[in-house]
mmCIF file of C-alpha atoms in Angstrom:
data_model
loop_
_atom_site.group_PDB
_atom_site.id
_atom_site.type_symbol
_atom_site.label_atom_id
_atom_site.label_comp_id
_atom_site.label_asym_id
_atom_site.label_seq_id
_atom_site.Cartn_x
_atom_site.Cartn_y
_atom_site.Cartn_z
ATOM 1 C CA MET A 1 271.487 129.708 -70.459
ATOM 2 C CA THR A 2 272.521 127.153 -73.096
ATOM 3 C CA ALA A 3 271.295 124.207 -70.988
ATOM 4 C CA THR A 4 267.917 125.930 -70.547
ATOM 5 C CA LEU A 5 267.665 126.619 -74.264
ATOM 6 C CA THR A 6 268.572 122.987 -75.025
ATOM 7 C CA TRP A 7 265.886 121.670 -72.699
ATOM 8 C CA ILE A 8 263.306 124.023 -74.221
ATOM 9 C CA LEU A 9 264.296 122.852 -77.694
ATOM 10 C CA VAL A 10 264.085 119.171 -76.694
ATOM 11 C CA ALA A 11 260.673 119.710 -75.084
ATOM 12 C CA LEU A 12 259.477 121.488 -78.217
ATOM 13 C CA VAL A 13 260.654 118.654 -80.478
ATOM 14 C CA VAL A 14 258.924 116.102 -78.220
ATOM 15 C CA LEU A 15 255.688 118.101 -78.208
ATOM 16 C CA ILE A 16 255.801 118.401 -81.994
ATOM 17 C CA ALA A 17 256.469 114.649 -82.365
ATOM 18 C CA VAL A 18 253.545 113.808 -80.023
ATOM 19 C CA GLY A 19 251.319 116.238 -81.950
ATOM 20 C CA VAL A 20 252.216 114.670 -85.277
ATOM 21 C CA TYR A 21 251.593 111.213 -83.912
ATOM 22 C CA LEU A 22 248.198 112.164 -82.497
ATOM 23 C CA SER A 23 247.264 113.907 -85.738
ATOM 24 C CA TRP A 24 248.243 110.816 -87.703
ATOM 25 C CA THR A 25 246.181 108.614 -85.373
ATOM 26 C CA ALA A 26 243.146 110.955 -85.694
ATOM 27 C CA GLY A 27 243.465 110.837 -89.471
ATOM 28 C CA ARG A 28 243.696 107.041 -89.403
ATOM 29 C CA LEU A 29 240.570 106.887 -87.233
ATOM 30 C CA ASP A 30 238.780 109.246 -89.615
ATOM 31 C CA ARG A 31 239.702 107.067 -92.591
ATOM 32 C CA LEU A 32 238.356 104.043 -90.723
ATOM 33 C CA HIS A 33 235.112 105.841 -90.091
ATOM 34 C CA VAL A 34 234.850 106.760 -93.764
ATOM 35 C CA ARG A 35 235.556 103.127 -94.726
ATOM 36 C CA MET A 36 232.929 101.994 -92.245
ATOM 37 C CA ASP A 37 230.335 104.431 -93.654
ATOM 38 C CA ALA A 38 231.072 103.291 -97.207
ATOM 39 C CA ALA A 39 230.759 99.634 -96.187
ATOM 40 C CA ARG A 40 227.451 100.403 -94.461
ATOM 41 C CA ALA A 41 226.145 102.110 -97.559
ATOM 42 C CA ALA A 42 227.175 99.051 -99.653
ATOM 43 C CA LEU A 43 225.493 96.735 -97.135
ATOM 44 C CA ASP A 44 222.322 98.787 -97.183
ATOM 45 C CA ALA A 45 222.320 98.703 -100.966
ATOM 46 C CA GLN A 46 222.719 94.921 -101.034
ATOM 47 C CA LEU A 47 220.000 94.426 -98.414
ATOM 48 C CA LEU A 48 217.661 96.695 -100.341
ATOM 49 C CA ARG A 49 218.449 94.879 -103.594
ATOM 50 C CA ARG A 50 217.782 91.470 -101.975
ATOM 51 C CA ALA A 51 214.447 92.657 -100.519
ATOM 52 C CA SER A 52 213.412 94.260 -103.802
ATOM 53 C CA VAL A 53 214.183 91.179 -105.855
ATOM 54 C CA ALA A 54 212.381 88.953 -103.354
ATOM 55 C CA GLN A 55 209.383 91.259 -103.368
ATOM 56 C CA GLU A 56 209.377 91.365 -107.152
ATOM 57 C CA LEU A 57 209.522 87.591 -107.358
ATOM 58 C CA ALA A 58 206.765 87.218 -104.753
ATOM 59 C CA THR A 59 204.407 89.431 -106.779
ATOM 60 C CA SER A 60 205.265 87.865 -110.159
ATOM 61 C CA GLY A 61 202.723 85.072 -109.750
ATOM 62 C CA VAL A 62 205.300 82.409 -110.449
ATOM 63 C CA MET A 63 205.224 80.782 -107.011
ATOM 64 C CA ASP A 64 202.370 79.272 -105.118
ATOM 65 C CA PRO A 65 200.256 81.761 -103.134
ATOM 66 C CA ALA A 66 201.422 80.703 -99.685
ATOM 67 C CA ALA A 67 205.139 81.034 -100.586
ATOM 68 C CA SER A 68 204.428 84.351 -102.322
ATOM 69 C CA ILE A 69 202.720 85.768 -99.218
ATOM 70 C CA VAL A 70 205.472 84.620 -96.863
ATOM 71 C CA LEU A 71 208.194 86.024 -99.135
ATOM 72 C CA TYR A 72 206.344 89.288 -99.846
ATOM 73 C CA GLU A 73 205.621 89.999 -96.162
ATOM 74 C CA ALA A 74 209.183 89.317 -95.093
ATOM 75 C CA ALA A 75 210.629 91.418 -97.940
ATOM 76 C CA HIS A 76 208.194 94.256 -97.238
ATOM 77 C CA ALA A 77 209.032 94.166 -93.509
ATOM 78 C CA ALA A 78 212.763 94.266 -94.320
ATOM 79 C CA ARG A 79 212.333 97.278 -96.620
ATOM 80 C CA GLN A 80 210.129 99.196 -94.147
ATOM 81 C CA ALA A 81 212.000 98.335 -90.910
ATOM 82 C CA GLU A 82 213.234 101.099 -88.654
ATOM 83 C CA GLU A 83 216.965 101.150 -87.976
ATOM 84 C CA ASP A 84 216.676 99.542 -84.530
ATOM 85 C CA GLN A 85 214.589 96.657 -85.977
ATOM 86 C CA ARG A 86 216.512 96.220 -89.233
ATOM 87 C CA GLU A 87 218.675 93.282 -88.143
ATOM 88 C CA VAL A 88 215.658 91.281 -87.045
ATOM 89 C CA ALA A 89 213.673 92.075 -90.176
ATOM 90 C CA GLU A 90 216.594 91.132 -92.431
ATOM 91 C CA SER A 91 217.091 87.890 -90.484
ATOM 92 C CA GLU A 92 213.415 87.063 -90.965
ATOM 93 C CA LEU A 93 213.766 87.669 -94.689
ATOM 94 C CA SER A 94 216.681 85.245 -94.776
ATOM 95 C CA GLN A 95 214.563 82.685 -92.949
ATOM 96 C CA ALA A 96 211.662 83.237 -95.313
ATOM 97 C CA LEU A 97 213.951 82.785 -98.326
ATOM 98 C CA ARG A 98 215.259 79.523 -96.879
ATOM 99 C CA ALA A 99 211.729 78.333 -96.129
ATOM 100 C CA VAL A 100 210.439 79.147 -99.604
ATOM 101 C CA PHE A 101 213.460 77.822 -101.483
ATOM 102 C CA GLU A 102 214.166 74.900 -99.166
ATOM 103 C CA ASP A 103 212.885 72.516 -101.842
ATOM 104 C CA PRO A 104 214.941 72.469 -105.065
ATOM 105 C CA ARG A 105 211.687 71.890 -106.978
ATOM 106 C CA GLN A 106 210.547 75.404 -106.001
ATOM 107 C CA VAL A 107 213.636 76.820 -107.612
ATOM 108 C CA GLU A 108 212.882 74.812 -110.770
ATOM 109 C CA VAL A 109 209.289 76.091 -110.803
ATOM 110 C CA VAL A 110 210.545 79.648 -110.677
ATOM 111 C CA ARG A 111 213.205 79.005 -113.377
ATOM 112 C CA ASP A 112 210.680 77.360 -115.724
ATOM 113 C CA ALA A 113 208.321 80.322 -115.655
ATOM 114 C CA PRO A 114 208.706 83.046 -118.309
ATOM 115 C CA GLY A 115 211.442 85.393 -117.090
ATOM 116 C CA GLY A 116 212.022 83.139 -114.108
ATOM 117 C CA GLU A 117 215.575 82.188 -115.033
ATOM 118 C CA ALA A 118 216.657 85.830 -114.883
ATOM 119 C CA ALA A 119 214.691 86.475 -111.674
ATOM 120 C CA ALA A 120 216.138 83.410 -109.912
ATOM 121 C CA HIS A 121 219.656 84.316 -111.023
ATOM 122 C CA GLU A 122 219.226 87.898 -109.797
ATOM 123 C CA LEU A 123 217.874 86.694 -106.446
ATOM 124 C CA ALA A 124 220.744 84.185 -106.100
ATOM 125 C CA GLU A 125 223.290 86.952 -106.766
ATOM 126 C CA ALA A 126 221.629 89.306 -104.292
ATOM 127 C CA VAL A 127 221.480 86.572 -101.667
ATOM 128 C CA ARG A 128 225.125 85.711 -102.241
ATOM 129 C CA ARG A 129 226.316 89.345 -101.961
ATOM 130 C CA VAL A 130 224.677 90.152 -98.641
ATOM 131 C CA PRO A 131 227.068 88.056 -96.493
ATOM 132 C CA MET A 132 230.090 89.585 -98.239
ATOM 133 C CA ALA A 133 228.830 93.151 -97.734
ATOM 134 C CA ARG A 134 228.049 92.374 -94.086
ATOM 135 C CA ARG A 135 231.495 90.902 -93.556
ATOM 136 C CA PHE A 136 233.189 94.002 -95.085
ATOM 137 C CA HIS A 137 231.095 96.263 -92.875
ATOM 138 C CA ASN A 138 231.775 94.264 -89.707
ATOM 139 C CA ASP A 139 235.517 94.147 -90.523
ATOM 140 C CA ALA A 140 235.565 97.946 -90.804
ATOM 141 C CA VAL A 141 233.631 98.238 -87.566
ATOM 142 C CA GLY A 142 236.097 95.908 -85.820
ATOM 143 C CA ALA A 143 239.097 97.910 -87.004
ATOM 144 C CA ALA A 144 237.499 101.192 -85.841
ATOM 145 C CA ARG A 145 236.576 99.647 -82.491
ATOM 146 C CA ARG A 146 240.122 98.365 -81.932
ATOM 147 C CA LEU A 147 241.635 101.741 -82.620
ATOM 148 C CA ARG A 148 239.014 103.558 -80.509
ATOM 149 C CA GLY A 149 239.884 101.170 -77.655
ATOM 150 C CA HIS A 150 243.436 102.556 -77.387
ATOM 151 C CA ARG A 151 244.047 104.797 -74.428
ATOM 152 C CA LYS A 152 245.538 107.639 -76.499
ATOM 153 C CA VAL A 153 242.322 107.820 -78.559
ATOM 154 C CA ARG A 154 240.136 107.917 -75.464
ATOM 155 C CA TRP A 155 242.366 110.297 -73.449
ATOM 156 C CA PHE A 156 242.707 112.816 -76.241
ATOM 157 C CA ARG A 157 239.185 112.267 -77.534
ATOM 158 C CA LEU A 158 240.432 111.675 -81.056
ATOM 159 C CA ALA A 159 237.133 110.116 -82.158
ATOM 160 C CA GLY A 160 235.385 113.422 -81.632
ATOM 161 C CA HIS A 161 231.608 113.110 -81.553
ATOM 162 C CA ALA A 162 231.392 110.093 -83.866
ATOM 163 C CA PRO A 163 229.017 107.455 -82.510
ATOM 164 C CA PHE A 164 230.570 104.173 -81.336
ATOM 165 C CA PRO A 165 230.591 101.762 -84.328
ATOM 166 C CA LEU A 166 228.132 98.883 -84.127
ATOM 167 C CA ALA A 167 228.360 95.669 -86.110
ATOM 168 C CA PHE A 168 225.381 94.489 -88.178
ATOM 169 C CA GLU A 169 224.450 91.090 -86.893
ATOM 170 C CA MET A 170 221.869 89.117 -88.809
ATOM 171 C CA ASP A 171 221.129 85.650 -90.122
ATOM 172 C CA ASP A 172 222.398 85.794 -93.710
ATOM 173 C CA GLU A 173 222.573 82.096 -94.523
ATOM 174 C CA PRO A 174 221.449 81.747 -98.137
ATOM 175 C CA PRO A 175 218.940 79.104 -99.301
ATOM 176 C CA ALA A 176 221.097 76.167 -100.373
ATOM 177 C CA ALA A 177 218.887 75.118 -103.322
ATOM 178 C CA LEU A 178 218.915 78.612 -104.844
ATOM 179 C CA VAL A 179 222.653 79.220 -104.467
ATOM 180 C CA GLU A 180 223.709 75.720 -105.548
ATOM 181 C CA ARG A 181 221.661 75.941 -108.745
ATOM 182 C CA ALA A 182 223.040 79.420 -109.592
ATOM 183 C CA ALA A 183 226.669 78.452 -109.065
#
């Protein structure tokens, strides 16, 4: 009788320990998903800010018409892109920014215009923040993926119905002339 009671007590303690561990792991996964969602919101805000500033600068009349059209169309496409086409549209905006501001004289033309110094500085800051926001998001995605890859998470379905986290891959190389001048 005592041996049976001891084995039942040991089994109960083991079950409680496993339950606590699984609960802790599920909580950790939930915190990673929250961190990932917050990082995605920050990334979306930075991408929207970059596109808005680029669009504003393109319509200001400061740049030559061809550069304005290229920049405006790329910024507009980035702002209007559906979720499945967003990475491509944002990459195209990065390429358009590099093409327009490839020549340091273009940056000087923008800075010399009335209000251009502030606009160029705001664009440089927005362009500089996008890679950081993307890195934070992709780091959070990587951490969530690593934890979701563990057997215990898959076997006990600790991720629930949360979609599998996807990294945001885009060309976010800033235009050198714009960033160098702002630094």
